[in-house]
Short mmCIF file of N, CA, C and O in Angstrom, two decimals:
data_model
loop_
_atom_site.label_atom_id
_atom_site.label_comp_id
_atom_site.label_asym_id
_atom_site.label_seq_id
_atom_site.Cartn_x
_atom_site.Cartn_y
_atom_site.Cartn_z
N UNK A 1 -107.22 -57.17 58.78
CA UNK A 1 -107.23 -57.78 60.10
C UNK A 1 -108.35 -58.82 60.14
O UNK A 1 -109.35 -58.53 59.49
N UNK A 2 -108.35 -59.89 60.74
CA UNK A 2 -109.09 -61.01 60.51
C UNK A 2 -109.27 -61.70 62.25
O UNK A 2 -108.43 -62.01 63.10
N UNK A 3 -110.86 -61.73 62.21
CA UNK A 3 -110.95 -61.81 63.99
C UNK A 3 -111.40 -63.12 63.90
O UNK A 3 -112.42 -63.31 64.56
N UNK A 4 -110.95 -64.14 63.24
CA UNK A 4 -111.26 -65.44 63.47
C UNK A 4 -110.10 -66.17 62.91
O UNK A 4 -110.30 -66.98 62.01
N UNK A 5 -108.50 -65.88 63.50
CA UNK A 5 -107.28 -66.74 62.59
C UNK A 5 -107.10 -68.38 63.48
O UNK A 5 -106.60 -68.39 64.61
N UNK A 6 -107.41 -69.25 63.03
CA UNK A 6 -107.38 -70.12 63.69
C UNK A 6 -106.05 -70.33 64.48
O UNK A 6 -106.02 -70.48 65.70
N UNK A 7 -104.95 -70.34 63.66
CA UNK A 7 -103.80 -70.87 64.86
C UNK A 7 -104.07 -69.76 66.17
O UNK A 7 -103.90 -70.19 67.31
N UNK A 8 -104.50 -68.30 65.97
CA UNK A 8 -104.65 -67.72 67.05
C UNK A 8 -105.46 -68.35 68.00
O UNK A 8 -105.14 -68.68 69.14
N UNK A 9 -106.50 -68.50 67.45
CA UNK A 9 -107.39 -68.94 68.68
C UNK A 9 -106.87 -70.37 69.10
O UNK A 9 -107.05 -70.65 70.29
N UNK A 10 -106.39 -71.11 68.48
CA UNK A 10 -105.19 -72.43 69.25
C UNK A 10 -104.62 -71.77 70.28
O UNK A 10 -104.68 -72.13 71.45
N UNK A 11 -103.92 -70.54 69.76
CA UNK A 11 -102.47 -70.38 70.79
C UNK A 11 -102.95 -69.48 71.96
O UNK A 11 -102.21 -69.18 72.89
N UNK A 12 -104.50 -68.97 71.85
CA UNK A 12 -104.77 -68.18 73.02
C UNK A 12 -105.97 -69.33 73.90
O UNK A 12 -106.42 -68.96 74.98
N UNK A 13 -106.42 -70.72 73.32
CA UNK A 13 -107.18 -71.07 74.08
C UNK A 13 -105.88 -71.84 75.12
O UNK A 13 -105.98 -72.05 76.32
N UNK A 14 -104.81 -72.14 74.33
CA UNK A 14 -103.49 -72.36 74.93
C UNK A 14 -103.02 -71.93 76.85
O UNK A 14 -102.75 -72.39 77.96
N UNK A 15 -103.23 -70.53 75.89
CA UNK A 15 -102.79 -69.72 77.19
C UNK A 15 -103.79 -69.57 78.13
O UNK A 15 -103.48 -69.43 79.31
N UNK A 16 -105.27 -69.57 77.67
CA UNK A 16 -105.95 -69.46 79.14
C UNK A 16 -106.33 -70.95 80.10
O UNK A 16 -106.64 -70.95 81.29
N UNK A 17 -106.24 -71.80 79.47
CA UNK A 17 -106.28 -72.65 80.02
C UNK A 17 -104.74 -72.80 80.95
O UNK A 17 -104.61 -72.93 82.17
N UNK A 18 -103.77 -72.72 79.99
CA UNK A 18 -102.34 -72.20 81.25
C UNK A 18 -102.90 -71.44 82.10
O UNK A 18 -102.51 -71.72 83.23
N UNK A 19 -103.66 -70.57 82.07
CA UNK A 19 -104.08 -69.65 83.53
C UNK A 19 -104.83 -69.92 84.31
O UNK A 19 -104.83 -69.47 85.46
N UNK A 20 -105.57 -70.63 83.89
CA UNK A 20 -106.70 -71.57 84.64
C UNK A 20 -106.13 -72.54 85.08
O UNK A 20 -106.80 -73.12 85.93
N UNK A 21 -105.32 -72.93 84.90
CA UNK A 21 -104.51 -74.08 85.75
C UNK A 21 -103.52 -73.69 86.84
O UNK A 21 -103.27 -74.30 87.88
N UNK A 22 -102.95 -72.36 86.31
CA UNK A 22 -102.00 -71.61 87.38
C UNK A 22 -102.76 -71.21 88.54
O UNK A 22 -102.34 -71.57 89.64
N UNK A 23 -104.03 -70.38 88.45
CA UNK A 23 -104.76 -70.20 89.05
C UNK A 23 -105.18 -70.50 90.23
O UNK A 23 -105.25 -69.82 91.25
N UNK A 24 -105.74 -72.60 89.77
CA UNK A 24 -106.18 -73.46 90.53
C UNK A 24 -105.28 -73.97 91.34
O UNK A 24 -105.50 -74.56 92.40
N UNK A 25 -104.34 -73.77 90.89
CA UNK A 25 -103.29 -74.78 91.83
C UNK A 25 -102.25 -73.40 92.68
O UNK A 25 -101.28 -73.86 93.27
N UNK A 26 -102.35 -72.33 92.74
CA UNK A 26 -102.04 -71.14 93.18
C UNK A 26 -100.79 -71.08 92.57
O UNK A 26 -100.11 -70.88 93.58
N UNK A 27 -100.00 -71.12 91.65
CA UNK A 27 -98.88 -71.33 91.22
C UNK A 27 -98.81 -69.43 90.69
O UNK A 27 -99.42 -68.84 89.80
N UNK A 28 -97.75 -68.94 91.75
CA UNK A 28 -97.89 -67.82 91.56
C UNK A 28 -96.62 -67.01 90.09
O UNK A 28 -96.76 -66.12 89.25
N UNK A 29 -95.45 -67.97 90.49
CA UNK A 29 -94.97 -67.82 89.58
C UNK A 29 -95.47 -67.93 88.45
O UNK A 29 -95.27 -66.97 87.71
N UNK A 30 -96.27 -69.07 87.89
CA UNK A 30 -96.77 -69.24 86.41
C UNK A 30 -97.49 -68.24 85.86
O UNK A 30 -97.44 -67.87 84.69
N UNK A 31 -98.50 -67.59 87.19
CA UNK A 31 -99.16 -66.47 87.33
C UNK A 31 -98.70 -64.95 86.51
O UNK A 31 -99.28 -64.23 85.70
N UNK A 32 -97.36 -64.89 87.18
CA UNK A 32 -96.70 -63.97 86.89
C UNK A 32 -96.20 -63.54 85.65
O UNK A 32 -96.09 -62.45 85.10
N UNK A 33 -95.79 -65.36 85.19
CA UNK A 33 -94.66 -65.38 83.91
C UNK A 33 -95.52 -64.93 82.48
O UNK A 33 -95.08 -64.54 81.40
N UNK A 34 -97.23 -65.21 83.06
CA UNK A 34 -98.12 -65.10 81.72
C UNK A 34 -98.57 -63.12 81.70
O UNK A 34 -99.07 -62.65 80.68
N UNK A 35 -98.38 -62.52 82.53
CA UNK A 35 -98.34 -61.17 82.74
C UNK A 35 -97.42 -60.64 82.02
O UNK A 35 -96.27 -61.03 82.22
N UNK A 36 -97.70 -59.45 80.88
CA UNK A 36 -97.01 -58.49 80.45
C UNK A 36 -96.02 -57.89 81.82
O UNK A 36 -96.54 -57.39 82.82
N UNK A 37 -94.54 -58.05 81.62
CA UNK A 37 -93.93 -57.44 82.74
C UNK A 37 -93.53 -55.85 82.48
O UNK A 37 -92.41 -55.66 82.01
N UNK A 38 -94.30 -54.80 82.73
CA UNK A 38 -94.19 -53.64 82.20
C UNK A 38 -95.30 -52.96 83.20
O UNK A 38 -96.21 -53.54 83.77
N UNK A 39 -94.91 -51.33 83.25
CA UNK A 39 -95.58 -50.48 83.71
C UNK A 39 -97.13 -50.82 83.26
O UNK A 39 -98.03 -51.00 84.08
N UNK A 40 -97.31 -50.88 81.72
CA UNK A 40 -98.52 -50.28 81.09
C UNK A 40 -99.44 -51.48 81.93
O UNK A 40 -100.59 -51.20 82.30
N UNK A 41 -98.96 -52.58 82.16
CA UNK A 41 -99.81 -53.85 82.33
C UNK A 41 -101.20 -52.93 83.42
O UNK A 41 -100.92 -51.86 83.95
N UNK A 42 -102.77 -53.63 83.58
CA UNK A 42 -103.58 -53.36 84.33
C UNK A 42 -103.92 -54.29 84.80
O UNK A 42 -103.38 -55.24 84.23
N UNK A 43 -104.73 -54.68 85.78
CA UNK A 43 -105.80 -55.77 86.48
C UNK A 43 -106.76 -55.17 87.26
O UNK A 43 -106.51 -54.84 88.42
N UNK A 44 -107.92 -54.98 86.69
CA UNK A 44 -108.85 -55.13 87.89
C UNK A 44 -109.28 -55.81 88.78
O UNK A 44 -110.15 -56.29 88.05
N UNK A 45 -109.49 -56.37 89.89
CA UNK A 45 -110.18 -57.67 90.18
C UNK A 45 -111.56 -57.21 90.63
O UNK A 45 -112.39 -56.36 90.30
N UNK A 46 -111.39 -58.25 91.62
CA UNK A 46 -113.14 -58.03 92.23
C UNK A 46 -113.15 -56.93 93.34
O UNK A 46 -114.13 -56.21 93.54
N UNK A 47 -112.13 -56.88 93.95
CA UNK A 47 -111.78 -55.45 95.06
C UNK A 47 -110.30 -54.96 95.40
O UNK A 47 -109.60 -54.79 96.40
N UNK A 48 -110.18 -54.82 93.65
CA UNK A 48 -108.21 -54.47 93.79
C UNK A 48 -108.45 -53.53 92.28
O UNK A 48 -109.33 -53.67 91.42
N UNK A 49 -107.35 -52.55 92.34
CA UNK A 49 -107.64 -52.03 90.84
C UNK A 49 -105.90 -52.21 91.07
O UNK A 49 -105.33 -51.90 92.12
N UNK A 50 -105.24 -52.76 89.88
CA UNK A 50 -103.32 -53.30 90.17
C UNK A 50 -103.04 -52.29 88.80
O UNK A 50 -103.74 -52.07 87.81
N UNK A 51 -102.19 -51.97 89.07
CA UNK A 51 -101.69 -51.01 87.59
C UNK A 51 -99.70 -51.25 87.28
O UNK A 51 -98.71 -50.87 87.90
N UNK A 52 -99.82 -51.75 86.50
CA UNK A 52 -98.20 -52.42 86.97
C UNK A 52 -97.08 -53.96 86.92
O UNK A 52 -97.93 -54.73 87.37
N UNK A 53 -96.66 -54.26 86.84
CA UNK A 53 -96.89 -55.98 86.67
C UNK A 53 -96.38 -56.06 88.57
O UNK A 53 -96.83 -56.88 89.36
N UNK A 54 -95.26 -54.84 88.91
CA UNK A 54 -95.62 -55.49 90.29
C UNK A 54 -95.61 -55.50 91.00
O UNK A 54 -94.94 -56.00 91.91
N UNK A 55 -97.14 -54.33 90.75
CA UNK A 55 -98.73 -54.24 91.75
C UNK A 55 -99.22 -55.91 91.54
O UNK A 55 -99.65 -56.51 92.53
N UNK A 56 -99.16 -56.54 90.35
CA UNK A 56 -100.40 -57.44 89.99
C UNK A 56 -99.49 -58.85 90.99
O UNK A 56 -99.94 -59.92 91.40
N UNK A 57 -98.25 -58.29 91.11
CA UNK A 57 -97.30 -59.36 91.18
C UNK A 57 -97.47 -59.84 93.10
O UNK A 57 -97.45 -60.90 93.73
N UNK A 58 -97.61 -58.50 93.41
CA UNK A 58 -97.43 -58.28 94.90
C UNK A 58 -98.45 -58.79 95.16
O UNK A 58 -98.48 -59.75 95.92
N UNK A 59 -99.74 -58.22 94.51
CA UNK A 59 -101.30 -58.67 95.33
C UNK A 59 -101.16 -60.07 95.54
O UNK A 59 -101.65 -60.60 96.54
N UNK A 60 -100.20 -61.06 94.19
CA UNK A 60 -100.89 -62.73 94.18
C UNK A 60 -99.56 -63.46 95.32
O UNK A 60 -99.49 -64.59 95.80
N UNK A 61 -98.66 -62.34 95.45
CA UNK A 61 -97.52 -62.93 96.60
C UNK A 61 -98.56 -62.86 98.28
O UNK A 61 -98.62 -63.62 99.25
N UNK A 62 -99.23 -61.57 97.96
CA UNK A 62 -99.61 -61.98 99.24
C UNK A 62 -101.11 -61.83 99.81
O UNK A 62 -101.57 -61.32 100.83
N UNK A 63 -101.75 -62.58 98.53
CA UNK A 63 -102.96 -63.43 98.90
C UNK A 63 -103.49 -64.82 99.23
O UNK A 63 -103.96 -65.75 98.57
N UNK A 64 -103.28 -64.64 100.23
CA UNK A 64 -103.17 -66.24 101.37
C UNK A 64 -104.44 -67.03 100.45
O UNK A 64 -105.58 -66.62 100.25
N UNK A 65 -103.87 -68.13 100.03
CA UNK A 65 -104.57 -69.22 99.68
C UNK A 65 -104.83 -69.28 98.17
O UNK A 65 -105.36 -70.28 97.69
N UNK A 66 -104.53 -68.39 97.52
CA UNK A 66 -104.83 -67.95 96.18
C UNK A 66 -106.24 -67.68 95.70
O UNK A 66 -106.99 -67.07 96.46
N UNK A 67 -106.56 -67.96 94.87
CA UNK A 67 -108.36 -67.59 93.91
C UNK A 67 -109.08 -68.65 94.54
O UNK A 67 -108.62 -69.79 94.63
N UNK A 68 -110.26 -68.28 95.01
CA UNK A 68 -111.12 -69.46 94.74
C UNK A 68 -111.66 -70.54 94.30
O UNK A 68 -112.51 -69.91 93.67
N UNK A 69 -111.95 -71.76 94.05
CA UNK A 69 -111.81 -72.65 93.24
C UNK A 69 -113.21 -71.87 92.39
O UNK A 69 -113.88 -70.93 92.82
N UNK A 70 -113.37 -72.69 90.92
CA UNK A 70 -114.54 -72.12 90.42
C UNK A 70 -114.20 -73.34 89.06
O UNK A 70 -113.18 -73.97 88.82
N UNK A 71 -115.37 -73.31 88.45
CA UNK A 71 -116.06 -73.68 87.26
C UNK A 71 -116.18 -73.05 86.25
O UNK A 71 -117.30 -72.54 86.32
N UNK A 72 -115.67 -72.73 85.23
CA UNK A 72 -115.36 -72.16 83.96
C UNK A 72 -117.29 -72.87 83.27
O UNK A 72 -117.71 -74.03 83.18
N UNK A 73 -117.95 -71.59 82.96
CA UNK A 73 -119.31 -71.56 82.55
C UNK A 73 -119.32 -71.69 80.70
O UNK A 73 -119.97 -72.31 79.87
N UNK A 74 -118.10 -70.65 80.70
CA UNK A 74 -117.93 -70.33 79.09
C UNK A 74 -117.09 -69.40 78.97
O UNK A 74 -116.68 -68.52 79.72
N UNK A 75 -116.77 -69.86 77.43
CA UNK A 75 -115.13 -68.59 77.04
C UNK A 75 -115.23 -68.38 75.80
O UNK A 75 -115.74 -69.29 75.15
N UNK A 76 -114.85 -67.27 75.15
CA UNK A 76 -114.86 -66.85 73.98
C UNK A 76 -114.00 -66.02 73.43
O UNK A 76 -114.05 -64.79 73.41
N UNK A 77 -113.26 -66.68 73.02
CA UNK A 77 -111.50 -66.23 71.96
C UNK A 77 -111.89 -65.52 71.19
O UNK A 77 -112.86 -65.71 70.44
N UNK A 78 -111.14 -64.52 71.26
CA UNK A 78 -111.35 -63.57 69.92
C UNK A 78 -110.03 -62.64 69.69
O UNK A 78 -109.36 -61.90 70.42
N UNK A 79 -109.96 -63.01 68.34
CA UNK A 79 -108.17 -62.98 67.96
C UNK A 79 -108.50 -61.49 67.17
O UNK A 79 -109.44 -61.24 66.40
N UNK A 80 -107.25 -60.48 67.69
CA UNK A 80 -107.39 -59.43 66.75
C UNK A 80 -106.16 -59.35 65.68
O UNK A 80 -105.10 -58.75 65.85
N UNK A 81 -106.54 -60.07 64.58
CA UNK A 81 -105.06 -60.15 63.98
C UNK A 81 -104.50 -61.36 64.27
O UNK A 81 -105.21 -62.28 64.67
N UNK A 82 -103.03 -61.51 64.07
CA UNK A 82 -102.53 -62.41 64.59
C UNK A 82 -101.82 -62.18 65.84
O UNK A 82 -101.59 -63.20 66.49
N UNK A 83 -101.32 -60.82 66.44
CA UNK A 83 -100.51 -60.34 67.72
C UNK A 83 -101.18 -60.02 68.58
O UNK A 83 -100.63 -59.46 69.54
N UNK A 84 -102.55 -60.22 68.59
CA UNK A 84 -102.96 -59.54 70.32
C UNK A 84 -104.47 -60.47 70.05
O UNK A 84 -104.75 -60.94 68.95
N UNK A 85 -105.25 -60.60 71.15
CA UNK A 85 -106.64 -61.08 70.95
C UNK A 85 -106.95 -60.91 72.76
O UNK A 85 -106.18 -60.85 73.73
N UNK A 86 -108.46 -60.87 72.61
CA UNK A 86 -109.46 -61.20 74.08
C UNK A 86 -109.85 -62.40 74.32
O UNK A 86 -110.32 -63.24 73.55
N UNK A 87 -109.55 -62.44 75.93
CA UNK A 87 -110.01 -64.40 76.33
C UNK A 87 -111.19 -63.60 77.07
O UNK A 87 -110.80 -62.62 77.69
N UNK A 88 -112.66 -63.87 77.10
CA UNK A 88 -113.54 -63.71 78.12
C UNK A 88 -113.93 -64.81 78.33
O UNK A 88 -114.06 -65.76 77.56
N UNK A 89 -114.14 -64.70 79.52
CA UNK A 89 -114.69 -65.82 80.44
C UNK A 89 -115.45 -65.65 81.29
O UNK A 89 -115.26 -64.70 82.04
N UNK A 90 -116.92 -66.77 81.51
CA UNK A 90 -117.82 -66.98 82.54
C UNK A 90 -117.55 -67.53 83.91
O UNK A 90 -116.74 -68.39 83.54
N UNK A 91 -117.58 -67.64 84.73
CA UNK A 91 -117.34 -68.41 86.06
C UNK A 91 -118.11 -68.47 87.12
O UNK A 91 -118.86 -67.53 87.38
N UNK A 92 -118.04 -69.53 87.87
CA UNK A 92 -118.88 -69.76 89.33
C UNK A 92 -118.00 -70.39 89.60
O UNK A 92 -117.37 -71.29 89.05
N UNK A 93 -117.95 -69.51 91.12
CA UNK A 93 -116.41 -70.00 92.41
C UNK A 93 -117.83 -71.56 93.09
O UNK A 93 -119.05 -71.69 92.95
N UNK A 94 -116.95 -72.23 93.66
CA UNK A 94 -117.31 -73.26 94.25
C UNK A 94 -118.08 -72.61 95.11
O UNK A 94 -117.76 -71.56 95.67
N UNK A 95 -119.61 -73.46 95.33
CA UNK A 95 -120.01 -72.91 96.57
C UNK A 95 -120.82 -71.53 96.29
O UNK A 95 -120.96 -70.96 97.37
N UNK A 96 -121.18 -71.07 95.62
CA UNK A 96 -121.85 -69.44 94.73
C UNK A 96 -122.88 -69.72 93.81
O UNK A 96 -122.67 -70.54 92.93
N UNK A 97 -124.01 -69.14 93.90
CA UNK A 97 -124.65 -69.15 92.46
C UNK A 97 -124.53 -68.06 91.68
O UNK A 97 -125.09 -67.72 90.64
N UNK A 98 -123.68 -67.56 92.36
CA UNK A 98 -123.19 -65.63 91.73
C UNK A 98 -122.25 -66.19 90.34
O UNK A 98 -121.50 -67.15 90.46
N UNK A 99 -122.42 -65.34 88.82
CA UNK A 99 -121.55 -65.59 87.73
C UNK A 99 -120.33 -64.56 88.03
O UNK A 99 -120.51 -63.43 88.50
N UNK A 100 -119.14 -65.08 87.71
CA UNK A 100 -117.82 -64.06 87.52
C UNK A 100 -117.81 -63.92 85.75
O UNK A 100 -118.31 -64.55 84.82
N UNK A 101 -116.87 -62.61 85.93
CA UNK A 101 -116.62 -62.32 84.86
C UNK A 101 -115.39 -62.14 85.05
O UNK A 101 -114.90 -61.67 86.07
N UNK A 102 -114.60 -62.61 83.71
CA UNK A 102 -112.86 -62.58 83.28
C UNK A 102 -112.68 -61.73 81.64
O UNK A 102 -112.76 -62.21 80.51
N UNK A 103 -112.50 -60.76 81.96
CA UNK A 103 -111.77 -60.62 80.56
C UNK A 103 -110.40 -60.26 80.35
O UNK A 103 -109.71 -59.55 81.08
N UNK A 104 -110.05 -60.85 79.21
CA UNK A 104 -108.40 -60.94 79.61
C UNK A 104 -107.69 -60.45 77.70
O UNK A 104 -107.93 -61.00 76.63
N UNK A 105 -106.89 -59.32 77.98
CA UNK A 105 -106.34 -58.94 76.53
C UNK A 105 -105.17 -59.43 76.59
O UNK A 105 -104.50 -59.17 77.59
N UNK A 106 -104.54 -60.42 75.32
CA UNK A 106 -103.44 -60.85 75.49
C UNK A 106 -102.61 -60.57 74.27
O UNK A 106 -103.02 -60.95 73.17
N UNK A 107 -101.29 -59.83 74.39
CA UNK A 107 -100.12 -59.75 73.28
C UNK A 107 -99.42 -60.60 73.10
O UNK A 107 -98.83 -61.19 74.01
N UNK A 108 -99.29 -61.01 71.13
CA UNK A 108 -97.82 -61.87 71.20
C UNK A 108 -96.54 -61.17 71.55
O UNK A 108 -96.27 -60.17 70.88
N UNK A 109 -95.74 -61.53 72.45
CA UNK A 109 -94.55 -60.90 72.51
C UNK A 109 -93.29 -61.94 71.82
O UNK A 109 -93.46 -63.10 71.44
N UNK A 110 -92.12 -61.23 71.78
CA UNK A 110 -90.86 -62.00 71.60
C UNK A 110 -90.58 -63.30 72.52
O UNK A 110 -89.77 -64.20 72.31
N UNK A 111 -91.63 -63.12 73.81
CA UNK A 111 -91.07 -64.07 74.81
C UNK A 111 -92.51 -65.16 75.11
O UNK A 111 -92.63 -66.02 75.98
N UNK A 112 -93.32 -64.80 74.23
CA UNK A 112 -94.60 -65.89 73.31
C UNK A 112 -95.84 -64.52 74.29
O UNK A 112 -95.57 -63.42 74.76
N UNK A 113 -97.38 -65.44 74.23
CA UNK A 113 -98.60 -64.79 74.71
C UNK A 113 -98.08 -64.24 75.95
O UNK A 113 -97.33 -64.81 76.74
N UNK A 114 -98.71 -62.76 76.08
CA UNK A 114 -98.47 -62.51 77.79
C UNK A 114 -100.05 -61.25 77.77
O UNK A 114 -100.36 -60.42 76.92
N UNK A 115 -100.79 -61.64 79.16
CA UNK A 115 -101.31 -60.25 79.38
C UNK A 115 -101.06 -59.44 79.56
O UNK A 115 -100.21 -59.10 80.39
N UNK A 116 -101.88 -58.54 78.66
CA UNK A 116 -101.54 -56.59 78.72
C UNK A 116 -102.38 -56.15 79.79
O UNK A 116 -101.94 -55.33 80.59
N UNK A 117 -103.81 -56.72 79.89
CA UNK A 117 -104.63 -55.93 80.68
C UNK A 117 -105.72 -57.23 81.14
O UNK A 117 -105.80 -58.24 80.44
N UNK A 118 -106.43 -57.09 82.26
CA UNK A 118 -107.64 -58.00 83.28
C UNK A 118 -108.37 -57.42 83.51
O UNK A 118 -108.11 -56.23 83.65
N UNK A 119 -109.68 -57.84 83.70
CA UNK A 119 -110.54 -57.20 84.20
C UNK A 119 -111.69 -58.54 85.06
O UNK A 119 -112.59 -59.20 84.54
N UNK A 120 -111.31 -58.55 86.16
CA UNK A 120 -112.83 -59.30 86.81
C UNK A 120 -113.63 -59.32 87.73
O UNK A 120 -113.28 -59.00 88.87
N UNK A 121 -114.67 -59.65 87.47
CA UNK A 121 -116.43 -58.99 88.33
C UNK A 121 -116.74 -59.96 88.75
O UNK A 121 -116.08 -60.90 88.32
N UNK A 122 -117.74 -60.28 89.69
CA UNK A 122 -118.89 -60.99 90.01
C UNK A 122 -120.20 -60.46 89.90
O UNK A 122 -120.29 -59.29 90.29
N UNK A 123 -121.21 -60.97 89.48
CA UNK A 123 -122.51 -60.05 88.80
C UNK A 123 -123.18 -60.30 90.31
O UNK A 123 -122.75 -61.07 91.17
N UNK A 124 -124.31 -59.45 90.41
CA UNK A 124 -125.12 -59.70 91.43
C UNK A 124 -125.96 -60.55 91.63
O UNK A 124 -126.32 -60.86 90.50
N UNK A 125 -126.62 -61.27 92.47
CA UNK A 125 -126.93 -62.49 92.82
C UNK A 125 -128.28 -62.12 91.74
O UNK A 125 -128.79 -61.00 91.63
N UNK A 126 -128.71 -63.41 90.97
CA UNK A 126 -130.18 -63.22 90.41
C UNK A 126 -131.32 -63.52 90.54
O UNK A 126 -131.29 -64.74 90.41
N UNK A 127 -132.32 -63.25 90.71
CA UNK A 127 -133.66 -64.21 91.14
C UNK A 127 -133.71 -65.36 90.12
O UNK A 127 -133.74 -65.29 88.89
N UNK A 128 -133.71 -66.69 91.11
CA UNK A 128 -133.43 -68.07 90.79
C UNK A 128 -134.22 -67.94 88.83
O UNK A 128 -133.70 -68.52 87.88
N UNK A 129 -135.39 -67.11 88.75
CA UNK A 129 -136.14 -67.29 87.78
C UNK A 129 -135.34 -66.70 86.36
O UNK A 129 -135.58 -67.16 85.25
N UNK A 130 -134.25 -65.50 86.61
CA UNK A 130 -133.25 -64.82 86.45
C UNK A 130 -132.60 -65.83 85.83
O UNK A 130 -132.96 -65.92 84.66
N UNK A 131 -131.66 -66.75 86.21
CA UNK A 131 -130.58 -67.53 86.20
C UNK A 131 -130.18 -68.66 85.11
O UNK A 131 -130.55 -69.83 85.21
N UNK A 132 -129.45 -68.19 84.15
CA UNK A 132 -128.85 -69.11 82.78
C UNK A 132 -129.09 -70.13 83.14
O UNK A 132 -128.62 -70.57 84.19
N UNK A 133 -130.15 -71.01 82.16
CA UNK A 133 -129.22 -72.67 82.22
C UNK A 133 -128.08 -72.95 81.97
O UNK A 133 -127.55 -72.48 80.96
N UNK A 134 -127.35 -73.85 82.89
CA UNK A 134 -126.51 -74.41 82.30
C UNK A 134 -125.99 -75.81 82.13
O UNK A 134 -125.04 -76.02 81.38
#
């Protein structure tokens, strides 16, 4: 198994940037279509635990306005193999000096990348002296 296959990390920086774009523009379908459609699927968010593709499906039908806008801080692909790998990601929503956290496990399927499982946080606010350059 090899955690650095390049076409992987092509085809998964691929897909999160597809999500980061679905995201921003609330495009719920696109949302959906990149979700493992299956029981096993998970999402945590920031005050939802979704277990389901659709639990994950329902929450983004009926969350008025979609995600917050935000700023992608940093991301780091990491391919397990060639069929599955982790997207993590840094973030600050517009307007926050609070960092989010994204981590995202993604399978190749027959029907191309889809998420299996989500997980995302916001860390607690830090003393300014605290706080990454960036």
């Amino acid at each position: 198994m090899t955690l650095d296959d390049a076409q992987t990390i092509l085809a998964l920086t691929h897909c999160s940037d597809q999500y980061e774009r679905a995201l921003a523009e609330n495009d719920v379908a696109a949302l959906d279509a990149l979700f493992w459609q299956g029981p096993q699927t998970v999402r945590y968010g920031v005050g939802e635990n979704l277990y389901g593709a659709e639990e994950i499906a329902a929450f983004r039908r009926n969350r008025t306005g979609g995600s917050p806008p935000r700023t992608m801080l940093r991301r780091a692909i990491t391919p397990i193999g060639t069929q599955a790998g982790v997207v993590s990601l840094e973030f600050r929503r517009i307007g926050s000096t609070r960092t989010g956290r994204q981590m995202q496990t993604w399978i190749n399927t027959p029907d191309g990348w889809k998420i299996l499982a989500a997980h995302v946080s916001i860390m607690a606010e830090q003393p300014e002296t605290e706080r990454p350059t960036l």
